[in-house]
Amino acid sequence: MLKDKNDFLKLENDTFSSNDADHNYDVTYCKRIIYDILQKNIKDILDSDTVNNKFILNMEQKSTEFGWKINELKNIINKNSDEIIKIFDKLKGKIEFSNSNVGELNENFDKLYESIEVANKDMSNIITTFNKLNDEYYEMKDITNSINQITKQIKLLSLNASIEAARAGEYGKGFSVVASEVKKLSKVTQDKNNNICESLNKVSDTINNLSKVIEYNVHTLKNTSSLIVQAKSKMDDISLSYEDSMKCVDEAEEKAYESSQVSDHATKVLNNLITYYEDQIEMASKLTQDSQNKIQNYISIINLIKQIKIIEKENCNL
Amino acid sequence: MENLRIFFSSTDEIHNASKEIPNPKIGCTTAGEIHNGLKAGTVCMELDSNDFDTEIIKITRTDLPIIFSEQILIAAKKIEQKKKNLICLVLNDGLSSSEERVQSCLSNILPSKWEIIGGSSGDGLRMKETYSCVDNDVFKGAIVLLIGTNLDYYINKENIYGADKDTKNKTAVVTKADDRIVYELDNMSAVKRYAELLGCKENAIQDHTFNNPFGTFSEGEVMICSCKSVNSDGSLELYKSVVPSTVLWKLNLLDYKKIMENTTEEILRKGKPLFTLTFNCILRSLLFKNDNAEDFVSSQLKKIGAFGFTCYGEQYKGLQINQTMITLTFYKK
């Protein structure tokens, strides 16, 4: 605070004048008492400074300690924050991965749905084809019945022909009727045979179609199966990712707990710091007060020095 | 031993008083006398020698009070042997700016068991000459009256100004000063900084004398430090010495009527006053006059048996202070 020693001890402009020349005084005594007082005042100042310096050193030491503690806390908090950020980044990665898997899984399910639709349609075709085959089967059964009927008729005709043959000699005309009937049956049989051929062709076609449909259906089922396998793999990935995410969450929770402990510690340190600063303020106030109390010593010293100068001036010949 | 008479009078009356009042006596000129209230005219009282042992030292050289130290110490020892309560009463020269020198001399040479208080003589605001008187000798200088008594006593410093510690911009540190002249506050022109503290223009500083004097803190107590003048070179002249590193607080006028009532109550609470030696600052008297509060002040002073004068400076615990009232009450047995 003292800018210039000369400001402090500016003694030139002494306002006093020694107008009482009649006063005789013991210069040696006065000087001795002045020196004693000066010494006392300087000692008071030095004693006070010694105490204050201890205060200041203590303040400095405590400030440094707090500085360290705060720095340590800062590092712990930073480290913790970094770790939490890393965990969250990891978690974010897992969630993104899960999201992508879920997206793909959705696509798979769409495909699976389409595939099942196709399979369903194929099954309908198969059922239709079976129905058709069934119809054709009945158709063939009818033809077979017709042929059986024809066979029975032929047997009857044959019997009749045998009978008529027996009468051939007499009744040749009757044989020609049988022959005509046999001819008719033969034609019907031929027709039925044709029908059978036709039906067989149809059955063959239907079976071919059915085979194709079944083959396609097998293919579709293979696709579906592959999609299900893929979906399962995605589900596994998601499940794995979920487990990882849960691990990350656990880790984050642990770090959060650590952070909360650090935070508790930080709060304690800060509370100590507040108390410390309150003490510091009180201490600073004491120091200021003490420095103000010393002003009286300075004023005494200045006044004593002024008096020494007067004594010196008045007694320069001594 | 004869009773010592103490009187206070105007500069016009002191010579008459020195002749008319019987010896032994001491007295000084004033800026207004006090006896059972504020009044004009010479006032006088006697110290009963049965209750008071006294020693008088004339400080005829306030520039060199140290030369009286031997005399003071011898006188003090005499008193110390007889009485338990020891008071050093100083009637300082009010115009030689010597109070700090005398006070620091006394506070340094007298043992700490001595209470040092005092008031600076005045001259009714003429600001020309103040006088002290010991017996028939009227002189320029100070008087040290050493009092020893076994009566109970109470010293009070009545301060009607206080520092508002909760607000900002309330302090300034003296960074350049010589004795009572402050050149710089906070490394700025003292006038500029003081105006800043007051929140007024530089030419309006003196309007704040009654409301916002400076204060210093010593041993936790506010010691008022008034501004005497604002100089054209940007410096301030105070009524007490400061040194660089002195922290000056801007003080605010408090409810002085309440404070005075409290002072009266406190003084009366301790016993029945025999009398109360009173040193009241002229700046306070002017404030009371401006506020038409003289009757109130007189009524309070009457209650405590006040006897003293309106002065140009007050001394308390060896320090020069301003705008304060110092009272020394002695109580009846």
XYZ file of C-alpha atoms in Angstrom:
651
model
C 0.000 0.000 0.000
C 2.905 2.293 0.776
C 3.950 3.682 -2.568
C 6.923 5.687 -1.592
C 8.812 5.804 1.643
C 9.043 9.535 1.234
C 5.267 9.820 1.207
C 5.189 8.128 4.542
C 7.947 10.057 6.183
C 7.486 13.430 4.581
C 8.731 15.631 7.318
C 9.728 18.758 5.477
C 6.414 20.503 5.794
C 6.364 20.569 9.520
C 3.705 23.011 10.539
C 5.155 23.664 13.943
C 7.446 26.447 14.863
C 9.551 26.379 17.929
C 8.429 29.787 19.103
C 9.083 29.142 22.711
C 12.794 29.508 22.931
C 12.660 29.827 26.698
C 12.073 26.132 27.038
C 15.102 24.276 28.133
C 14.975 20.583 27.950
C 17.253 17.673 28.440
C 18.094 16.659 24.894
C 19.686 13.412 25.893
C 16.683 12.407 27.979
C 14.276 13.403 25.222
C 16.233 11.473 22.632
C 16.443 8.454 24.876
C 12.715 8.485 25.527
C 12.002 9.010 21.830
C 14.211 6.061 20.926
C 12.547 3.946 23.582
C 9.134 4.830 22.218
C 10.282 4.298 18.653
C 11.669 0.946 19.603
C 8.425 0.044 21.364
C 6.331 1.068 18.371
C 8.537 -0.751 15.925
C 8.486 -3.807 18.170
C 4.674 -3.623 18.298
C 4.564 -3.435 14.510
C 7.022 -6.280 14.117
C 5.207 -8.440 16.673
C 1.971 -7.775 14.901
C 3.587 -8.504 11.525
C 5.007 -11.752 12.879
C 1.540 -12.857 13.947
C 0.052 -11.625 10.677
C 2.714 -13.331 8.614
C 1.893 -16.566 10.388
C -1.752 -15.948 9.495
C -0.834 -15.209 5.907
C 1.410 -18.264 5.650
C -1.336 -20.367 7.126
C -3.795 -18.877 4.649
C -1.393 -19.555 1.810
C -0.799 -23.114 2.956
C -4.497 -23.815 3.352
C -5.268 -22.213 0.008
C -2.654 -24.397 -1.621
C -4.071 -27.500 0.061
C -7.545 -26.599 -1.102
C -6.172 -25.916 -4.543
C -4.786 -29.443 -4.605
C -7.975 -30.944 -3.299
C -10.044 -29.082 -5.837
C -7.693 -30.085 -8.607
C -7.858 -33.693 -7.471
C -11.640 -33.501 -7.404
C -11.677 -31.861 -10.789
C -9.564 -34.713 -12.186
C -11.797 -37.356 -10.605
C -14.926 -35.640 -11.880
C -13.396 -35.238 -15.342
C -12.282 -38.877 -15.399
C -15.688 -40.012 -14.244
C -17.414 -37.823 -16.782
C -15.170 -39.151 -19.538
C -15.943 -42.707 -18.501
C -19.657 -42.010 -18.353
C -19.476 -40.399 -21.781
C -17.636 -43.449 -23.096
C -20.256 -45.762 -21.565
C -23.031 -43.728 -23.076
C -21.276 -43.729 -26.448
C -21.007 -47.489 -26.170
C -24.648 -47.712 -25.141
C -25.592 -45.483 -28.027
C -23.649 -47.825 -30.364
C -25.477 -50.808 -28.951
C -28.833 -49.145 -29.290
C -28.019 -48.069 -32.843
C -26.948 -51.632 -33.608
C -30.164 -52.946 -32.038
C -32.162 -50.417 -34.013
C -30.507 -51.511 -37.226
C -31.169 -55.156 -36.290
C -34.768 -54.354 -35.492
C -35.021 -52.629 -38.881
C -33.590 -55.628 -40.625
C -35.791 -57.875 -38.545
C -38.776 -55.854 -39.661
C -37.717 -56.306 -43.276
C -37.281 -60.021 -42.594
C -40.709 -60.193 -41.085
C -42.135 -58.399 -44.117
C -40.438 -60.908 -46.373
C -41.539 -63.716 -44.081
C -45.068 -62.432 -44.264
C -44.870 -62.281 -48.062
C -43.333 -65.738 -48.110
C -46.085 -67.113 -45.886
C -48.635 -65.385 -48.126
C -47.067 -67.109 -51.112
C -46.965 -70.412 -49.258
C -50.576 -69.908 -48.294
C -51.491 -69.188 -51.863
C -49.532 -72.250 -52.967
C -51.382 -74.330 -50.422
C -54.668 -73.023 -51.852
C -53.448 -74.024 -55.291
C -52.518 -77.452 -53.980
C -55.932 -77.825 -52.387
C -57.590 -76.686 -55.651
C -55.417 -79.087 -57.579
C -56.298 -81.891 -55.169
C -59.957 -81.045 -55.590
C -59.526 -81.155 -59.274
C -57.674 -84.459 -58.985
C -60.520 -85.713 -56.837
C -63.009 -84.653 -59.497
C -60.957 -86.388 -62.105
C -60.767 -89.432 -59.858
C -64.566 -89.566 -59.661
C -64.781 -88.993 -63.356
C -62.474 -91.948 -63.924
C -64.471 -93.936 -61.369
C -67.613 -93.214 -63.425
C -65.840 -94.333 -66.548
C -64.669 -97.437 -64.749
C -68.270 -98.082 -63.642
C -69.392 -97.569 -67.235
C -66.763 -100.005 -68.431
C -67.872 -102.494 -65.732
C -71.418 -102.024 -66.938
C -70.251 -102.521 -70.528
C -68.306 -105.578 -69.460
C -71.430 -106.947 -67.791
C -73.435 -106.157 -70.922
C -70.745 -107.728 -73.096
C -70.876 -110.818 -70.838
C -74.647 -110.843 -71.226
C -74.282 -110.257 -74.944
C -71.742 -112.941 -75.093
C -74.176 -115.241 -73.277
C -76.910 -114.150 -75.652
C -74.566 -114.656 -78.571
C -73.857 -118.169 -77.283
C -77.567 -118.797 -77.046
C -78.151 -117.289 -80.450
C -75.259 -119.182 -81.844
C -76.983 -122.308 -80.642
C -79.961 -121.282 -82.577
C -77.831 -120.039 -85.528
C -79.000 -122.315 -87.879
C -82.609 -121.505 -87.314
C -82.557 -118.026 -86.282
C -79.484 -116.311 -88.000
C -81.209 -113.077 -87.728
C -81.005 -112.941 -83.949
C -77.240 -113.254 -84.053
C -76.983 -110.201 -86.205
C -78.867 -108.266 -83.492
C -76.339 -109.426 -80.884
C -73.495 -108.568 -83.156
C -74.940 -105.171 -83.630
C -75.237 -104.734 -79.834
C -71.669 -105.942 -79.369
C -70.636 -103.480 -81.987
C -72.392 -100.748 -80.094
C -70.735 -101.830 -76.860
C -67.439 -101.956 -78.581
C -67.937 -98.390 -79.667
C -69.003 -97.355 -76.172
C -65.993 -99.163 -74.745
C -63.781 -97.396 -77.207
C -65.340 -94.123 -76.253
C -64.844 -94.874 -72.565
C -61.299 -95.837 -73.255
C -60.842 -92.559 -74.952
C -62.398 -90.924 -71.961
C -60.062 -92.797 -69.659
C -57.113 -91.706 -71.727
C -58.336 -88.197 -71.594
C -58.873 -88.411 -67.846
C -55.492 -89.976 -67.351
C -53.947 -87.168 -69.333
C -55.786 -84.693 -67.173
C -54.687 -86.522 -64.033
C -51.163 -86.569 -65.326
C -51.345 -82.827 -66.041
C -52.848 -82.163 -62.635
C -50.151 -84.269 -60.987
C -47.556 -82.351 -62.935
C -49.101 -79.106 -61.832
C -49.331 -80.343 -58.301
C -45.713 -81.394 -58.413
C -44.749 -77.967 -59.664
C -46.880 -76.240 -57.027
C -45.455 -78.467 -54.320
C -41.959 -77.868 -55.634
C -42.596 -74.115 -55.561
C -44.099 -74.474 -52.161
C -41.029 -76.319 -50.955
C -38.935 -73.503 -52.353
C -41.125 -70.949 -50.610
C -40.911 -72.927 -47.384
C -37.140 -73.062 -47.775
C -37.132 -69.279 -48.165
C -39.404 -68.914 -45.179
C -37.174 -71.180 -43.176
C -34.134 -69.146 -44.201
C -35.938 -65.953 -43.249
C -36.852 -67.452 -39.914
C -33.214 -68.473 -39.389
C -32.130 -64.932 -40.290
C -34.781 -63.451 -37.997
C -33.632 -65.713 -35.209
C -30.052 -64.599 -35.785
C -31.188 -60.954 -35.659
C -33.179 -61.695 -32.566
C -30.075 -63.288 -31.073
C -28.085 -60.202 -32.017
C -30.739 -57.991 -30.488
C -30.777 -60.093 -27.382
C -26.977 -59.931 -27.214
C -27.068 -56.227 -27.846
C -29.721 -55.860 -25.147
C -27.483 -57.769 -22.746
C -24.561 -55.515 -23.687
C -26.793 -52.485 -23.284
C -27.837 -53.708 -19.880
C -24.161 -54.145 -19.023
C -23.550 -50.588 -20.166
C -26.491 -49.404 -18.090
C -25.090 -51.299 -15.097
C -21.699 -49.752 -15.744
C -23.298 -46.330 -16.113
C -25.208 -46.921 -12.909
C -21.985 -47.876 -11.172
C -20.267 -44.794 -12.533
C -23.258 -42.687 -11.565
C -22.962 -44.112 -8.053
C -19.249 -43.325 -8.085
C -20.108 -39.859 -9.368
C -22.623 -39.411 -6.626
C -19.943 -40.403 -4.123
C -17.527 -38.005 -5.787
C -20.273 -35.417 -5.696
C -20.792 -36.056 -1.980
C -17.077 -35.730 -1.462
C -17.043 -32.580 -3.598
C -19.895 -31.158 -1.535
C -17.939 -31.866 1.623
C -14.822 -30.266 0.156
C -16.881 -27.285 -1.016
C -18.505 -26.964 2.388
C -15.053 -27.042 3.940
C -14.001 -24.512 1.363
C -16.917 -22.250 2.254
C -16.065 -22.562 5.948
C -12.457 -21.981 5.075
C -13.305 -18.876 3.060
C -15.498 -17.624 5.853
C -12.508 -18.089 8.135
C -10.325 -16.417 5.539
C -12.710 -13.476 5.359
C -12.666 -13.252 9.129
C -8.902 -13.578 9.069
C -8.603 -10.963 6.327
C -10.853 -8.741 8.374
C -8.588 -9.295 11.399
C -5.544 -8.522 9.273
C -7.172 -5.348 7.989
C -8.166 -4.448 11.520
C -4.671 -5.147 12.703
C -3.185 -3.091 9.906
C -5.542 -0.274 10.927
C -4.529 -0.652 14.561
C -0.908 -0.279 13.516
C -1.667 3.061 11.919
C -1.458 4.555 15.382
C 2.065 3.157 15.659
C 2.976 4.724 12.324
C 1.516 8.050 13.366
C 3.436 7.856 16.637
C 6.643 7.074 14.782
C 6.088 9.932 12.347
C 5.408 12.326 15.190
C 8.435 11.134 17.102
C 10.662 11.537 14.082
C 9.280 15.009 13.578
C 10.147 15.783 17.152
C 13.652 14.395 16.720
C 14.085 16.717 13.765
C 12.947 19.669 15.827
C 15.316 18.713 18.630
C 18.131 18.284 16.138
C 17.334 21.611 14.563
C 17.128 23.437 17.862
C 20.213 21.850 19.247
C 22.415 21.711 16.213
C 25.212 23.351 18.100
C 25.169 20.827 20.875
C -4.865 20.196 48.881
C -7.220 22.745 47.381
C -10.047 21.885 45.043
C -9.147 22.238 41.393
C -11.480 24.340 39.280
C -12.084 23.552 35.662
C -13.606 26.186 33.452
C -14.473 26.700 29.834
C -15.096 30.038 28.208
C -15.047 31.931 24.958
C -11.834 33.530 23.704
C -13.266 36.887 24.690
C -13.837 35.758 28.271
C -10.793 33.682 29.030
C -8.639 36.457 30.330
C -11.380 37.646 32.678
C -11.991 34.094 33.771
C -8.298 33.608 34.441
C -8.463 36.504 36.844
C -11.846 35.948 38.410
C -11.895 32.226 38.995
C -9.834 31.304 42.043
C -6.757 29.178 41.645
C -5.907 26.404 41.255
C -7.675 26.136 37.963
C -7.385 25.007 34.419
C -9.509 25.927 31.445
C -9.627 26.575 27.750
C -11.516 28.452 25.091
C -14.384 26.765 23.284
C -16.820 26.764 20.410
C -19.650 26.701 22.942
C -19.900 25.802 26.596
C -21.874 22.971 28.112
C -23.401 22.902 31.541
C -26.674 21.076 32.036
C -27.263 21.545 28.346
C -25.821 23.561 25.516
C -25.314 27.142 26.619
C -23.216 30.212 26.004
C -21.078 31.719 28.707
C -18.236 30.673 30.951
C -18.837 27.519 32.921
C -16.842 26.363 35.902
C -16.817 23.451 38.320
C -14.672 22.207 41.162
C -13.086 18.844 41.653
C -13.354 17.938 45.288
C -9.830 17.199 46.447
C -11.200 14.559 48.783
C -12.285 12.548 45.789
C -9.789 13.621 43.172
C -6.022 13.788 43.138
C -4.837 15.906 40.281
C -1.607 16.879 38.590
C -1.360 19.515 35.894
C 1.231 19.631 33.131
C 1.302 22.593 30.801
C 2.210 21.537 27.313
C 3.472 24.856 26.100
C 5.063 23.281 23.085
C 2.598 21.103 21.300
C 5.164 20.650 18.529
C 7.472 18.967 21.002
C 5.357 17.315 23.671
C 8.061 14.723 24.290
C 10.016 17.261 26.304
C 7.272 17.072 28.953
C 7.445 13.325 29.229
C 9.582 13.238 32.340
C 7.278 15.714 34.056
C 4.233 13.675 33.038
C 5.753 10.424 34.248
C 6.706 11.853 37.621
C 3.201 13.339 38.036
C 1.596 10.104 36.958
C 3.575 8.112 39.510
C 2.437 10.435 42.263
C -1.209 9.821 41.363
C -0.762 6.110 40.802
C 0.395 5.714 44.399
C -2.767 7.287 45.773
C -5.734 6.266 43.647
C -6.903 3.228 41.713
C -8.753 4.905 38.838
C -6.421 6.859 36.589
C -7.551 9.272 33.915
C -5.461 11.507 31.739
C -7.581 14.415 30.579
C -6.133 16.561 27.813
C -7.276 20.000 26.778
C -5.580 20.206 23.414
C -4.792 23.205 21.306
C -7.584 23.191 18.712
C -5.867 25.018 15.873
C -2.305 23.730 15.755
C -3.168 20.279 14.417
C -1.066 18.922 17.225
C -3.534 16.539 18.840
C -2.032 13.385 17.351
C 1.433 14.376 18.481
C 0.341 15.033 22.051
C -1.873 11.973 22.130
C 0.741 9.617 20.745
C 3.266 10.976 23.202
C 0.889 10.383 26.114
C -0.267 6.988 24.984
C 3.338 5.906 24.546
C 4.720 7.140 27.833
C 1.827 6.513 30.201
C 1.215 2.967 31.370
C -1.829 1.305 29.851
C -3.774 1.638 33.137
C -4.275 5.305 32.285
C -7.374 6.198 30.283
C -6.594 9.037 27.910
C -9.385 11.299 26.687
C -9.665 14.919 25.760
C -11.089 17.734 23.726
C -9.552 20.426 21.562
C -10.099 24.043 22.463
C -12.127 26.246 20.130
C -12.652 29.865 19.339
C -16.321 30.109 18.449
C -15.678 29.179 14.808
C -13.397 32.163 14.181
C -10.585 29.740 13.489
C -7.914 32.195 14.590
C -6.679 31.567 18.109
C -7.434 29.152 20.865
C -6.109 29.365 24.410
C -5.507 27.269 27.427
C -5.259 28.505 30.975
C -3.506 27.177 34.060
C -4.103 29.362 37.086
C -3.527 32.886 35.819
C -1.477 31.900 32.822
C -3.347 32.038 29.540
C -1.245 30.465 26.834
C -1.324 28.752 23.464
C -0.826 25.102 24.000
C -2.328 22.106 25.696
C -2.996 21.026 29.247
C -2.582 17.533 30.578
C -4.641 16.941 33.681
C -3.876 13.698 35.423
C -6.749 12.607 37.625
C -6.717 9.889 40.192
C -9.909 8.872 41.941
C -11.511 6.021 43.729
C -14.921 7.036 42.458
C -16.518 4.881 39.845
C -16.368 6.327 36.395
C -17.538 5.576 32.886
C -16.097 6.814 29.610
C -18.380 6.808 26.614
C -17.766 7.614 22.988
C -21.039 8.602 21.401
C -20.985 7.987 17.705
C -23.984 9.005 15.655
C -22.521 7.699 12.394
C -22.140 4.135 11.281
C -20.618 2.144 8.464
C -22.942 0.157 6.300
C -20.808 -2.942 5.933
C -23.262 -4.708 3.643
C -23.055 -2.295 0.747
C -20.414 -2.066 -1.928
C -18.344 0.994 -2.669
C -18.125 2.083 0.934
C -14.369 2.150 1.504
C -11.332 3.843 0.067
C -7.720 3.220 0.958
C -5.423 6.161 1.454
C -2.634 5.761 -1.060
C -0.952 9.134 -0.718
C -1.131 11.396 2.282
C 0.869 13.766 4.358
C -0.324 14.245 7.907
C -3.911 15.541 7.540
C -3.817 16.065 3.785
C -4.988 13.151 1.666
C -3.795 13.400 -1.906
C -4.936 10.070 -3.216
C -7.547 7.509 -2.368
C -7.377 4.174 -4.186
C -4.653 5.685 -6.394
C -7.076 8.345 -7.603
C -7.457 11.989 -6.790
C -8.834 12.035 -3.246
C -11.609 14.482 -4.149
C -12.690 12.433 -7.142
C -12.754 9.186 -5.188
C -14.576 10.719 -2.226
C -17.177 12.171 -4.610
C -17.546 8.696 -6.116
C -18.073 7.205 -2.679
C -20.636 9.827 -1.843
C -22.277 9.545 -5.246
C -22.135 13.287 -5.747
C -20.305 15.866 -7.802
C -16.912 16.991 -6.572
C -18.152 20.478 -5.784
C -20.929 19.032 -3.621
C -18.678 17.076 -1.258
C -18.955 19.555 1.578
C -22.737 19.282 1.531
C -22.173 15.779 2.866
C -20.067 16.788 5.887
C -22.926 16.325 8.307
C -24.257 13.133 6.807
C -21.278 11.210 5.486
C -17.984 11.727 7.242
C -15.175 9.225 6.860
C -14.513 6.664 9.519
C -11.614 4.436 10.417
C -11.757 1.286 12.481
C -9.507 0.888 15.483
C -9.839 -2.154 17.730
C -13.199 -2.762 16.025
C -14.538 0.684 16.944
C -15.536 3.339 14.442
C -13.394 6.447 14.783
C -14.805 9.332 12.802
C -12.551 11.312 10.555
C -14.134 14.463 9.159
C -13.285 16.350 6.044
C -12.148 19.888 6.767
C -11.778 21.180 3.233
C -11.718 20.229 -0.411
C -8.617 21.611 -2.049
C -8.252 22.803 -5.621
C -5.370 20.373 -6.244
C -7.745 17.448 -5.753
C -6.648 16.736 -2.202
C -8.770 16.629 0.926
C -7.852 18.106 4.259
C -9.064 16.108 7.227
C -9.338 16.926 10.900
C -7.041 14.054 11.810
C -3.854 12.499 10.490
C -3.897 9.503 8.253
C -1.127 7.503 6.641
C -1.082 5.512 3.438
C -2.816 2.158 4.017
C -5.498 3.739 6.176
C -8.888 2.368 5.168
C -11.512 5.094 5.156
C -15.148 4.076 5.412
C -17.983 6.185 4.175
C -20.220 6.614 7.205
C -23.896 7.403 7.329
C -25.810 9.490 9.818
C -27.847 7.296 12.124
C -30.879 8.071 14.250
C -28.922 10.335 16.591
C -31.814 11.095 18.923
C -32.205 7.423 19.678
C -28.455 7.057 20.102
C -28.316 9.990 22.513
C -31.180 8.556 24.510
C -29.303 5.261 24.683
C -26.163 7.063 25.862
C -28.113 8.799 28.600
C -29.738 5.554 29.605
C -26.396 3.752 29.685
C -24.749 6.457 31.770
C -27.644 6.561 34.234
C -27.883 2.790 34.380
C -24.400 2.626 35.920
C -25.232 4.933 38.815
C -26.038 8.473 39.831
C -23.652 10.845 38.066
C -21.672 13.301 40.125
C -21.004 15.071 36.854
C -20.135 14.214 33.301
C -17.185 15.879 31.629
C -18.349 16.350 28.073
C -16.461 17.061 24.868
C -18.875 17.542 22.017
C -17.707 18.189 18.470
C -18.589 21.519 16.874
C -19.780 19.684 13.730
C -22.338 17.836 15.829
C -23.478 21.083 17.437
C -23.938 22.580 13.980
C -25.900 19.541 12.880
C -28.166 19.803 15.943
C -28.615 23.505 15.267
C -29.514 22.848 11.614
C -31.964 20.209 12.735
C -33.452 22.430 15.473
C -32.532 19.660 17.876
C -30.615 21.749 20.423
C -33.383 21.553 23.022
C -33.476 17.814 22.712
C -29.682 17.589 23.026
C -29.704 19.940 26.032
C -32.350 17.856 27.749
C -30.216 14.765 27.335
C -27.082 16.507 28.558
C -28.926 17.837 31.584
C -29.944 14.334 32.610
C -26.320 13.225 32.867
C -25.029 16.374 34.579
C -22.968 17.337 31.576
C -20.199 19.860 32.005
C -17.786 20.615 29.220
C -17.556 22.334 25.909
C -18.059 22.189 22.189
C -14.677 21.423 20.743
C -12.627 21.314 17.563
C -11.548 17.729 18.044
C -12.043 14.872 20.471
C -9.530 12.437 21.854
C -10.328 8.918 22.881
C -8.006 6.057 23.836
C -5.093 8.185 22.752
C -6.547 8.810 19.295
C -7.652 12.018 17.665
C -11.222 11.688 16.382
C -13.931 13.973 15.009
C -17.687 14.485 14.998
C -18.020 12.583 18.239
C -19.001 13.235 21.824
C -16.730 11.913 24.545
C -18.115 11.798 28.043
C -16.402 10.991 31.308
C -18.933 10.388 34.051
C -17.955 10.182 37.695
C -20.502 8.593 39.963
C -21.502 9.574 43.448
C -20.297 7.257 46.183
